[in-house]
Coordinates of C-alpha atoms and ligand atoms in Angstrom, one line a residue:
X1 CA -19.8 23.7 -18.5
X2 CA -19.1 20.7 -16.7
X3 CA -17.4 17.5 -17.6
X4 CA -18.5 14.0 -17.9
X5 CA -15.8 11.5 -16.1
X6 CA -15.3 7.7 -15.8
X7 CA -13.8 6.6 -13.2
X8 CA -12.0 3.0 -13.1
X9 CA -11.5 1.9 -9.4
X10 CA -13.1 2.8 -6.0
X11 CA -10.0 2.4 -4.0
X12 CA -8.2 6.0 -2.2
X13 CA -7.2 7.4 -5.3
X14 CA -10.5 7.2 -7.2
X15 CA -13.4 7.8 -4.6
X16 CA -10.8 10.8 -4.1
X17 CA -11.2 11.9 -7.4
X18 CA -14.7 11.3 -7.5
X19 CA -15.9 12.9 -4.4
X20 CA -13.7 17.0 -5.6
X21 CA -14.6 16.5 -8.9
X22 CA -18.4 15.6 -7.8
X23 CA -18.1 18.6 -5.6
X24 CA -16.8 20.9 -8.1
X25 CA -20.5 19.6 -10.2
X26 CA -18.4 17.6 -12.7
X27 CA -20.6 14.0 -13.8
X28 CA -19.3 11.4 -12.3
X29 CA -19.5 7.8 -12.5
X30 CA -17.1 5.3 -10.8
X31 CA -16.7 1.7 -11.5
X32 CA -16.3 -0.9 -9.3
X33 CA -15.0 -4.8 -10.0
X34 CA -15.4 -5.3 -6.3
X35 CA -18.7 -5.4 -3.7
X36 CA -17.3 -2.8 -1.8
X37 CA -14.8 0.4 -1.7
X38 CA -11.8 1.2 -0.6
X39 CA -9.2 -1.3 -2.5
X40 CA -6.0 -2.4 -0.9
X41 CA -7.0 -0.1 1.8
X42 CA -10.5 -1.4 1.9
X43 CA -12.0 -4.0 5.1
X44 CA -13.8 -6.8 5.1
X45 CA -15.1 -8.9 8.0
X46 CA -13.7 -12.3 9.7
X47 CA -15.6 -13.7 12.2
X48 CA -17.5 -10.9 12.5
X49 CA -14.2 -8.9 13.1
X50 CA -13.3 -6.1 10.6
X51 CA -10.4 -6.7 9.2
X52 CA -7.8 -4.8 6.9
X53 CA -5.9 -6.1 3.8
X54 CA -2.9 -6.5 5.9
X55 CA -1.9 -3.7 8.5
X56 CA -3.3 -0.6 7.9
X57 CA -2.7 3.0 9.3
X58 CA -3.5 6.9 8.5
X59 CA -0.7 8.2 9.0
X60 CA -0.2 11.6 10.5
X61 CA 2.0 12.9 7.3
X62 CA -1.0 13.2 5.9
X63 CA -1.2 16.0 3.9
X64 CA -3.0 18.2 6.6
X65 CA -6.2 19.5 4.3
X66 CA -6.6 16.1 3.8
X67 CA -6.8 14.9 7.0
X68 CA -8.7 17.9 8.1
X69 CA -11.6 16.7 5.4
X70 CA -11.3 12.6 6.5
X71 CA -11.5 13.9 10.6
X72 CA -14.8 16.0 9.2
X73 CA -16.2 13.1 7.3
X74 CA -15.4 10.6 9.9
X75 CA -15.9 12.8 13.1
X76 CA -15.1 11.1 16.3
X77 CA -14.9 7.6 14.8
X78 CA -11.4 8.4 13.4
X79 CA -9.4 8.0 16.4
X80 CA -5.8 9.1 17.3
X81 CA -3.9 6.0 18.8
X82 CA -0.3 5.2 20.1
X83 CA 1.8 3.0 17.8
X84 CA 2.1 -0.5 19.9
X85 CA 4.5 -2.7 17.6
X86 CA 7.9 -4.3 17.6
X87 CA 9.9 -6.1 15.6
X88 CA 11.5 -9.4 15.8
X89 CA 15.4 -9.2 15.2
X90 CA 18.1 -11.4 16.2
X91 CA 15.7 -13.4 18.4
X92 CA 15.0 -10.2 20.4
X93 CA 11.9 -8.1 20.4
X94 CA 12.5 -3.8 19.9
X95 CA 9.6 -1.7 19.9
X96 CA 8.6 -0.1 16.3
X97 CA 8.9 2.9 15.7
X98 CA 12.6 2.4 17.6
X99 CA 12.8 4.1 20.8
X100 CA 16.7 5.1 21.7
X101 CA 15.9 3.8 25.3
X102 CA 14.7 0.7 23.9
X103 CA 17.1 0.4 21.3
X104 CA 19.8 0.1 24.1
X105 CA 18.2 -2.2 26.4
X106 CA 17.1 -4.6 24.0
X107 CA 19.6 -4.6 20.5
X108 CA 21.9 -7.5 20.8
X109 CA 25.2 -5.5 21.7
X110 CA 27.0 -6.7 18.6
X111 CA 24.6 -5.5 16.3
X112 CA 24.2 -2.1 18.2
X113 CA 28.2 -1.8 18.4
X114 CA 28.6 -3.0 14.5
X115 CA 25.7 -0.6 13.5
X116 CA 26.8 2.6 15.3
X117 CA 30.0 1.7 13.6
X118 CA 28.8 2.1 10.1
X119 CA 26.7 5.0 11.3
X120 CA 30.1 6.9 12.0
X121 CA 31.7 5.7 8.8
X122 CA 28.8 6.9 6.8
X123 CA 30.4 10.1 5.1
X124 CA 33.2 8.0 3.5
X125 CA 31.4 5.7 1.8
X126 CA 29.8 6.4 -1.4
X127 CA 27.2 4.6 -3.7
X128 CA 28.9 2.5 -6.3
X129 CA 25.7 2.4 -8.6
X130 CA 21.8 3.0 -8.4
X131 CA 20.2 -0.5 -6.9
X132 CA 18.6 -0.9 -3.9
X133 CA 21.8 -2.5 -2.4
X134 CA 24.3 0.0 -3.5
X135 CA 22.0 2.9 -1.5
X136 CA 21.4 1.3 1.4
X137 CA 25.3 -0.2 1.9
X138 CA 26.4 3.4 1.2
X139 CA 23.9 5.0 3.5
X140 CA 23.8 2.3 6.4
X141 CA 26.5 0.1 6.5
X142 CA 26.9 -3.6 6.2
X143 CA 25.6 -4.1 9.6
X144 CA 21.8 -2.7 8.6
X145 CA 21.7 -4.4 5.6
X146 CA 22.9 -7.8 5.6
X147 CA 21.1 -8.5 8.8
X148 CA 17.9 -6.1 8.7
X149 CA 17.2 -4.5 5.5
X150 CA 18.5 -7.0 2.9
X151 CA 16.7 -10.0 4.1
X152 CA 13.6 -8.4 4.4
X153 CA 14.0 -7.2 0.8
X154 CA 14.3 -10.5 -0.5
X155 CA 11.4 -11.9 1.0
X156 CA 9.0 -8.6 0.6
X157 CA 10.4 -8.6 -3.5
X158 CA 11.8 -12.1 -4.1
X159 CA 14.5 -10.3 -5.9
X160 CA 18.3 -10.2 -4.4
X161 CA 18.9 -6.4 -3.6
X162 CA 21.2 -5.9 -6.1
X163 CA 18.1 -6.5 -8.7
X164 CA 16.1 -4.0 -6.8
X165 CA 16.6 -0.6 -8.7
X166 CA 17.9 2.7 -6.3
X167 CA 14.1 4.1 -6.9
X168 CA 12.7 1.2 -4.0
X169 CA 15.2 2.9 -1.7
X170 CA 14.2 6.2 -2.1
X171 CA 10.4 5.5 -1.9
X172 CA 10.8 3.3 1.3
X173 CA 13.6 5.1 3.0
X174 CA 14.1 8.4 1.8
X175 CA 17.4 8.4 0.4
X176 CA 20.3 7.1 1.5
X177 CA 21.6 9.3 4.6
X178 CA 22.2 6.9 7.4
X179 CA 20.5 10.1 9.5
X180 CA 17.6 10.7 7.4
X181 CA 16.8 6.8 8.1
X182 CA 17.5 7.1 12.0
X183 CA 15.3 10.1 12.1
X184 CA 12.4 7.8 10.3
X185 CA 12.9 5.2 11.9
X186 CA 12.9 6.7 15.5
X187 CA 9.7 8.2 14.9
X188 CA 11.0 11.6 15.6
X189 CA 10.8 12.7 12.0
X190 CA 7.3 13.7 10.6
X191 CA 5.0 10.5 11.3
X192 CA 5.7 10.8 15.1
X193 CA 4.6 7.8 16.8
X194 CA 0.7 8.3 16.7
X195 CA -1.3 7.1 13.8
X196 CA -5.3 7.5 13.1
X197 CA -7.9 4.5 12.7
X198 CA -11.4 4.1 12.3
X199 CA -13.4 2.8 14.5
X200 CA -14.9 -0.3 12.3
X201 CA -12.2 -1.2 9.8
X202 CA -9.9 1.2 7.8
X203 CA -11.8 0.8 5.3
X204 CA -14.3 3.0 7.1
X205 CA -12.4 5.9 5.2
X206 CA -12.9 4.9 1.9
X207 CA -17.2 4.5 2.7
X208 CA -17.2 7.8 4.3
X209 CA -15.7 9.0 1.4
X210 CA -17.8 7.0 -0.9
X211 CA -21.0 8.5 0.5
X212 CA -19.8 11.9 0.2
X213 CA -18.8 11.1 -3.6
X214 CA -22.3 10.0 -3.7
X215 CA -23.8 12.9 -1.9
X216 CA -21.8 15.1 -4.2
X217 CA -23.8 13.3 -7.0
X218 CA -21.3 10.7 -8.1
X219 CA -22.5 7.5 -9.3
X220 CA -21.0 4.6 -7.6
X221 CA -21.6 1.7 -9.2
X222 CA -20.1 -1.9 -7.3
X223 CA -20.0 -5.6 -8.5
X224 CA -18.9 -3.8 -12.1
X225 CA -15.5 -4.8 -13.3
X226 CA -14.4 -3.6 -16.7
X227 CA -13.2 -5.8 -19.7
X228 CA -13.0 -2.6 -22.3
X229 CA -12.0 0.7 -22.9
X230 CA -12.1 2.1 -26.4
X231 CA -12.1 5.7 -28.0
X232 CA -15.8 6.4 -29.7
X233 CA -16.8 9.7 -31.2
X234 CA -18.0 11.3 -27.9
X235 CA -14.8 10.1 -26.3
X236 CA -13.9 7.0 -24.4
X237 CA -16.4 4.2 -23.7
X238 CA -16.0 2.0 -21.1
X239 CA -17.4 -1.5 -21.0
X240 CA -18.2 -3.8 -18.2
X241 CA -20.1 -6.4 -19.6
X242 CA -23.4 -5.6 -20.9
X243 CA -23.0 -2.2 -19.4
X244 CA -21.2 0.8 -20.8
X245 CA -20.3 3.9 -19.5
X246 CA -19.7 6.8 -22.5
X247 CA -17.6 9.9 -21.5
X248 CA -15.0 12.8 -22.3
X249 CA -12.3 11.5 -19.5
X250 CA -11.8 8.1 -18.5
X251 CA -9.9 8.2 -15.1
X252 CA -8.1 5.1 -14.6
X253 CA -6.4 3.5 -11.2
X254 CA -6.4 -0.1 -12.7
X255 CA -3.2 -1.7 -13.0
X256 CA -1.5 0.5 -16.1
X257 CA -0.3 -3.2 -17.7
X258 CA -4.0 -3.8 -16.7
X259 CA -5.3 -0.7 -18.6
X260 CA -3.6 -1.3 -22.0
X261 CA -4.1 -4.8 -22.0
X262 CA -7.9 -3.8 -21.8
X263 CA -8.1 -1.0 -24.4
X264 CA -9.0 -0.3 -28.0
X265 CA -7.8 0.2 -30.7
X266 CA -5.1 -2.6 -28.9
X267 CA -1.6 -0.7 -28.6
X268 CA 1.6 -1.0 -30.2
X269 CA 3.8 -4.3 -29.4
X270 CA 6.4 -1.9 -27.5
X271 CA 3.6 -1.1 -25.2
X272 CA 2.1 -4.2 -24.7
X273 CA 5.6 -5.8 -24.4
X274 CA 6.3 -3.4 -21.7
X275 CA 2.8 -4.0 -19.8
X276 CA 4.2 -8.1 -19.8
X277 CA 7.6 -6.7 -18.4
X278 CA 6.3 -4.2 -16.0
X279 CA 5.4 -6.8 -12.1
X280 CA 3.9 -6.4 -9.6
X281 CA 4.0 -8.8 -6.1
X282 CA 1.2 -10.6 -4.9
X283 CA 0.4 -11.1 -1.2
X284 CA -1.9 -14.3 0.5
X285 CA -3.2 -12.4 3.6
X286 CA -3.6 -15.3 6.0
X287 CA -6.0 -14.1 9.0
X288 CA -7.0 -17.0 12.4
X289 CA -9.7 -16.8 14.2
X290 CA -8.4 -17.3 17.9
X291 CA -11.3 -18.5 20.3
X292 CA -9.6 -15.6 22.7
X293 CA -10.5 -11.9 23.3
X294 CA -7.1 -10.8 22.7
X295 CA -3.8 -12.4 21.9
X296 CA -1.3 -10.0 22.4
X297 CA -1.3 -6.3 23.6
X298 CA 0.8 -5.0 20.2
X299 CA -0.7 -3.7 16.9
X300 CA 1.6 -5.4 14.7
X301 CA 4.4 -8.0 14.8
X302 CA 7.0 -7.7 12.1
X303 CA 9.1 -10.0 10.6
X304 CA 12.2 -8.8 8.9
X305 CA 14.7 -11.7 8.8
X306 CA 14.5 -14.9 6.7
X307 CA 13.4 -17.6 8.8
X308 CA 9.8 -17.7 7.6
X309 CA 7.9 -15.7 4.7
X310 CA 5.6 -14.2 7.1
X311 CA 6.5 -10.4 7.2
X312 CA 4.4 -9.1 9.7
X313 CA 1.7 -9.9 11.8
X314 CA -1.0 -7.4 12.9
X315 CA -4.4 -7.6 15.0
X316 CA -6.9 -5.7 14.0
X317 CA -9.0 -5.2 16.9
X318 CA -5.8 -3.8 18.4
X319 CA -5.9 -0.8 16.4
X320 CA -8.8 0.8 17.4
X321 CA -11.6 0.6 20.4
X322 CA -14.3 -0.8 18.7
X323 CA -17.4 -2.5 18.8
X324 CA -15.6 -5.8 18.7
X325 CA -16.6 -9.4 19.9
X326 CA -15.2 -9.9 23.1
X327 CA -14.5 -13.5 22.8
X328 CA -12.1 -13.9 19.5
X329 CA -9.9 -12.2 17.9
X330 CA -8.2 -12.4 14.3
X331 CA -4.6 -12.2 13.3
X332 CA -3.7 -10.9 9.9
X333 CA -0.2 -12.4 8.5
X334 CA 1.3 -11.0 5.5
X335 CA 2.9 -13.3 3.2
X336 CA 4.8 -11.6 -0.1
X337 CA 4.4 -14.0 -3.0
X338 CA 4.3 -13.8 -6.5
X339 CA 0.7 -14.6 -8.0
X340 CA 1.2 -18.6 -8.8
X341 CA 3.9 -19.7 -6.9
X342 CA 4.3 -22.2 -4.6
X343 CA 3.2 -19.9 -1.5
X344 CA 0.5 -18.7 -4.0
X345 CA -0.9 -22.1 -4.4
X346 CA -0.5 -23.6 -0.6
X347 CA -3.6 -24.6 0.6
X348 CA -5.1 -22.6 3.5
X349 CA -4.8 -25.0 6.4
X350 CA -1.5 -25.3 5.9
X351 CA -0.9 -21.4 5.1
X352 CA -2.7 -21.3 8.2
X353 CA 0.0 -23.9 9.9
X354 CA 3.1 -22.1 8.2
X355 CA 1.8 -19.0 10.3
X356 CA 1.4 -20.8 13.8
X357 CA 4.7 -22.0 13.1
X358 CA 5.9 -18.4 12.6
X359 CA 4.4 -18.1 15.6
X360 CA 6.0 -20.2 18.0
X361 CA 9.7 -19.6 16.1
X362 CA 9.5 -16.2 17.5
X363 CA 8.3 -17.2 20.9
X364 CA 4.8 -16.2 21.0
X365 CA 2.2 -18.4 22.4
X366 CA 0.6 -21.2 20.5
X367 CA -2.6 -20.9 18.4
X368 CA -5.1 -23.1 17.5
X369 CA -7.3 -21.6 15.3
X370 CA -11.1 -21.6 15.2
X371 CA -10.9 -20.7 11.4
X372 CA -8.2 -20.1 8.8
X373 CA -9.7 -17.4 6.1
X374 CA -7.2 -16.7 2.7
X375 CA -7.2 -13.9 1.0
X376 CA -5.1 -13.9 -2.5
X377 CA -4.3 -10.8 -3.5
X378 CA -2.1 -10.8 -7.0
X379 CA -1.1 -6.9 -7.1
X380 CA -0.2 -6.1 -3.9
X381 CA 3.1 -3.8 -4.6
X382 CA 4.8 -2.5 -7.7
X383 CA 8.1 -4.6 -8.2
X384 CA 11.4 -2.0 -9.0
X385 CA 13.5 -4.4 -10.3
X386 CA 15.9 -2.8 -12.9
X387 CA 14.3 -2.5 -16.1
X388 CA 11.2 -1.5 -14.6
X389 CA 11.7 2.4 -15.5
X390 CA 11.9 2.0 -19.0
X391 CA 8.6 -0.1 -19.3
X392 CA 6.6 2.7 -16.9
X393 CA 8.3 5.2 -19.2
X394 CA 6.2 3.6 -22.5
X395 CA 3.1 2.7 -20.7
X396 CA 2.5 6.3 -19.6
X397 CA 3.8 8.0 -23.1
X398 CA 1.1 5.3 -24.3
X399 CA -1.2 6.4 -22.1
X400 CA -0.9 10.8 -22.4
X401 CA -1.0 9.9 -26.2
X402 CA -4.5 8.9 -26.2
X403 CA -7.3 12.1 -25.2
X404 CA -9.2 11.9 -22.6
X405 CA -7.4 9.1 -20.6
X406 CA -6.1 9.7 -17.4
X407 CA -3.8 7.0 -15.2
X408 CA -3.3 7.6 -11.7
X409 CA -3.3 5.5 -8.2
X410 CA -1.0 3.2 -6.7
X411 CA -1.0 0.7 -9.8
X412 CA -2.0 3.1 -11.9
X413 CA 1.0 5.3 -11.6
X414 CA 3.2 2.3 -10.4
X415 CA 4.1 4.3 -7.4
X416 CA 4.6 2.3 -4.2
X417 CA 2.9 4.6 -1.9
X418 CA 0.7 5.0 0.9
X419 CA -3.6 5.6 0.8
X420 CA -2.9 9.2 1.5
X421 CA -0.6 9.8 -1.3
X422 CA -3.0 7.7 -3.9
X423 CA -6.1 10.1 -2.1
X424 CA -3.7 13.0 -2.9
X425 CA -3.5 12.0 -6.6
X426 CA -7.1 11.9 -6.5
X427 CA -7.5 15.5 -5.1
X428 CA -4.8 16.5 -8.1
X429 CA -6.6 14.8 -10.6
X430 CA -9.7 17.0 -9.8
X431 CA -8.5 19.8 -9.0
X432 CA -6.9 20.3 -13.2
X433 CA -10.2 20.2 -14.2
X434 CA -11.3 23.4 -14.7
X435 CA -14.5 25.1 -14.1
X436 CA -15.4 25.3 -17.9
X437 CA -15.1 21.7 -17.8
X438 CA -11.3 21.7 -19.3
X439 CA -8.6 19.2 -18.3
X440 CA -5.1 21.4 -17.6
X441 CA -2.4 18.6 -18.3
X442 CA 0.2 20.7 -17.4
X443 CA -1.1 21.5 -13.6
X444 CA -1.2 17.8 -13.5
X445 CA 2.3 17.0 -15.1
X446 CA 3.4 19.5 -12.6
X447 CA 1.7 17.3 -9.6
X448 CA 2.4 13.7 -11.0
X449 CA 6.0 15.2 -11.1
X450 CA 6.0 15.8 -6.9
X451 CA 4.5 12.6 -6.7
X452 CA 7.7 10.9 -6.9
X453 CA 8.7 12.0 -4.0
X454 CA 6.5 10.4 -1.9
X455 CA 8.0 8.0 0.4
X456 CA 6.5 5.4 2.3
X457 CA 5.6 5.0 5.7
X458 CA 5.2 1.6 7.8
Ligands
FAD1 C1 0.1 -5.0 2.9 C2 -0.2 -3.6 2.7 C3 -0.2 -2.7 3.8 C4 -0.4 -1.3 3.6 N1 -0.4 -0.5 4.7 C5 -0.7 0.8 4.5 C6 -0.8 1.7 5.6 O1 -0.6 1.3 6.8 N2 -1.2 2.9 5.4 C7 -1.5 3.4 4.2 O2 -1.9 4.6 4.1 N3 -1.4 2.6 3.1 C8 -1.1 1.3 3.2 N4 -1.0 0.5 2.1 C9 -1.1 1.1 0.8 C10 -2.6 1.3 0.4 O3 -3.3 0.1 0.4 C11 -2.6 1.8 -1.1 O4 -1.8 2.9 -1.2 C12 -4.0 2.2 -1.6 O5 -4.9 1.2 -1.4 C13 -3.9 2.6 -3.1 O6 -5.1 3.1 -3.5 P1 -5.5 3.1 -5.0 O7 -6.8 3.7 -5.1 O8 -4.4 3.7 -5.8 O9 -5.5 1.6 -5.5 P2 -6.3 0.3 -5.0 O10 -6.6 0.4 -3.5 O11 -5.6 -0.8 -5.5 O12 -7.7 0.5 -5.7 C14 -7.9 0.1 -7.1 C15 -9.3 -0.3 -7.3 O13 -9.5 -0.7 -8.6 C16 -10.4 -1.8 -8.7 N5 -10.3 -2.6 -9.9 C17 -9.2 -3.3 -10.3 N6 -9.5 -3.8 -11.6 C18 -10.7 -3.4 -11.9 C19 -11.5 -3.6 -13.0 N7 -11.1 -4.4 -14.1 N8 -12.8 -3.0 -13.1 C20 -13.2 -2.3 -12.0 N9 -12.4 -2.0 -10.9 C21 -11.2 -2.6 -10.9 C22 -9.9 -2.7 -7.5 O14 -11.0 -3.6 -7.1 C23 -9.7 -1.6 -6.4 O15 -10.8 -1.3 -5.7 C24 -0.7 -0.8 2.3 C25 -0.7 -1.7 1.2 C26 -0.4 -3.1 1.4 C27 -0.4 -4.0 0.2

């Protein structure tokens, strides 16, 4: 018995759950808005440079059977490299992940005397509530957060941290111990200060895994984006235009405000009320083509403080050794917006100014840019701001009440995560189907449930 399966999205979580349930000899078809796979975590060339969505790494708390299968899909072109950032504080570069060594030599002594301070006090402070700011004041200190962690929050959310619910903290920090964060930040705890890339794009991954899927006997279909899901008699249909796709389980990684806006019979007003509250924030990805073959030796430049939007700055071709032109190079800025507004709507050559001038603010040599290329990009992370619990709470009660239909993924699931965990969900996904074709909900409950505890790495 085997089980027929739609699959809404090719991005990590669904070509994951499309290439074990393939495998396992379940029908598959995944659908595609987008000419090619991988999502957020997909490439696309500049220039004739690959570049990512924004800085992109694999990192080594992958869960290890995982990685084992990308290293055998991808062989030697996944490559182990050295981290080779810093970031840009007080007017002082310190290498990211922080070194101690570093940390003394180059943190302005006030800050380092001011945050060691805090670091000592941290047992007698408690939290007074559960936002974002109440967390990371009782975990870090003043010091940290007002001149590290808070302005960074309000550019990457556009919400003041006491807006931001305690959930963002624990997904992007890991709690609230000042040493749990040292240990994160230093590198020393699981991610270590090595990272894997492909050799032409990180979106390499998500092909490799696309052609397995394929292999397997799962039908990608690209250039397919769906307007409809509805329940019919042989289960849910899925529409995408003129096409439609009829199966027992639809498998869905849109955006779950996305997914009930989309389906039929239309849901109640408290769900679709709750798909209006539930945000997400938008990104403009902002690459220049430099007429150079490198500009600087780092990975990524980032941005934490308030003096520009930018929030980091990465170079692609400095993640890997690749089969890049040697006479240009791109730079990938990262600018958090919300889908609309003013940054949303600046035209590109003077997004492409705003970034030289981000540039030059922090020191680094002048550009002048061959080409400015804008990428728009309205979902780019789930916003926690306080009420957003209670509207995930309805969506997903919406979305277990109706057979057959599955959310799962970054936006699916609302979970501000990495591409291994969403590939992880995809593995879970498949792996409650059983072999006469069944879908156990409670072997996924039980996995959606350690799914919360997934916390972000940078
Ligand atoms: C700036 C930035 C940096 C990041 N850095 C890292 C990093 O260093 N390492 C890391 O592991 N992760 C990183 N991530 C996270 C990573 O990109 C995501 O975790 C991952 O892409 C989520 O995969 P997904 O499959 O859940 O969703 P997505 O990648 O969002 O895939 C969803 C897919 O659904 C498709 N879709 C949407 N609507 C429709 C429709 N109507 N019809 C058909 N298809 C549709 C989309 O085109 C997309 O392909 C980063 C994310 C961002 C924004």
């Amino acid at each position: 018995m085997t089980a027929t399966i739609t699959i809404l999205g090719a991005g990590p979580a669904g070509l994951g759950a499309a290439f074990r349930a393939a495998q396992a000899g379940h029908q598959v078809t995944i659908v595609e808005r987008a000419g090619r796979v991988g999502g957020l975590a997909g490439s696309f060339e500049v220039a004739g440079v690959m570049v990512d969505h924004g800085s992109h790494r694999l990192h080594p708390a992958t869960e290890p059977h995982l990685l084992e299968e990308l290293k055998r899909l991808l062989g030697e072109d996944l490559q182990q490299r050295t981290r080779h950032g810093r970031i840009y504080l007080e007017g002082r570069w310190i290498a990211f992940p922080l070194q101690t060594a570093d940390l003394v030599r180059n943190l302005p002594p006030s800050f380092a005397i001011a945050a060691g301070r805090d670091a000592i006090l941290s047992p007698l402070r408690k939290a007074k509530g559960d936002t974002f700011a109440d967390l990371l004041l009782a975990g870090l200190g003043p010091t940290m957060c007002d001149r590290f962690y808070f302005p960074y929050a309000r550019k990457m959310w556009g919400l003041a941290p006491e807006m931001i619910h305690g959930e963002q903290a624990r997904r992007r920090v890991g709690g609230n111990a000042a040493g749990k964060l040292l240990r994160k930040l230093t590198g020393s705890g699981k991610a270590g200060g090595v990272f894997y890339y492909p050799r032409r794009g990180f979106g390499q991954i998500w092909e490799a895994l696309a052609e397995a899927a394929s292999r397997s006997g799962a039908d990608v279909r690209l250039n397919t984006p769906v307007d409809r899901v509805e329940q019919c008699s042989g289960g849910l249909r899925v529409s995408a235009g003129a096409e439609q796709f009829e199966s027992e389980f639809v498998w869905s990684t849109l955006p779950i405000p996305v997914l009930a806006r989309l389906f039929q019979p239309c849901p109640d007003k408290q769900v679709l009320d709750a798909a209006r509250r539930l945000r997400s924030r938008g990104m403009v990805l902002v690459y220049l083509v430099l007429g150079v073959g490198r500009y600087t030796e780092f990975d990524a430049h980032y941005v934490p403080q308030g003096f520009t939007p930018v929030t980091r700055i990465s170079e692609p071709k400095n993640y890997r050794d690749g089969d890049d032109p040697a006479d240009r190079t791109v730079l990938c800025a990262e600018i958090p917006c919300a889908s609309g507004d003013g940054i949303w709507s600046t035209d590109d050559r003077d997004l492409g100014r705003l970034v030289g001038e981000a540039l030059a603010g922090m020191g680094l040599p002048a550009v002048d840019p061959v080409e400015v290329v804008v990428k728009r990009v309205p979902a780019a992370y789930p916003v926690y701001d306080l009420g957003y619990s209670d509207c995930l709470e309805v969506l997903v009660e919406w979305s277990e009440s109706v057979p057959g239909l599955l959310t799962l993924g970054r936006h699916g699931l609302f979970a501000h995560n990495n591409s291994h965990h969403a590939l992880e969900m995809g593995w879970a996904a498949a792996a409650a189907l059983g072999p006469d074709g069944g879908f156990d909900a409670s072997a996924w409950s039980a996995s959606a449930e350690s799914f919360a505890a997934h916390v972000v790495e940078d």
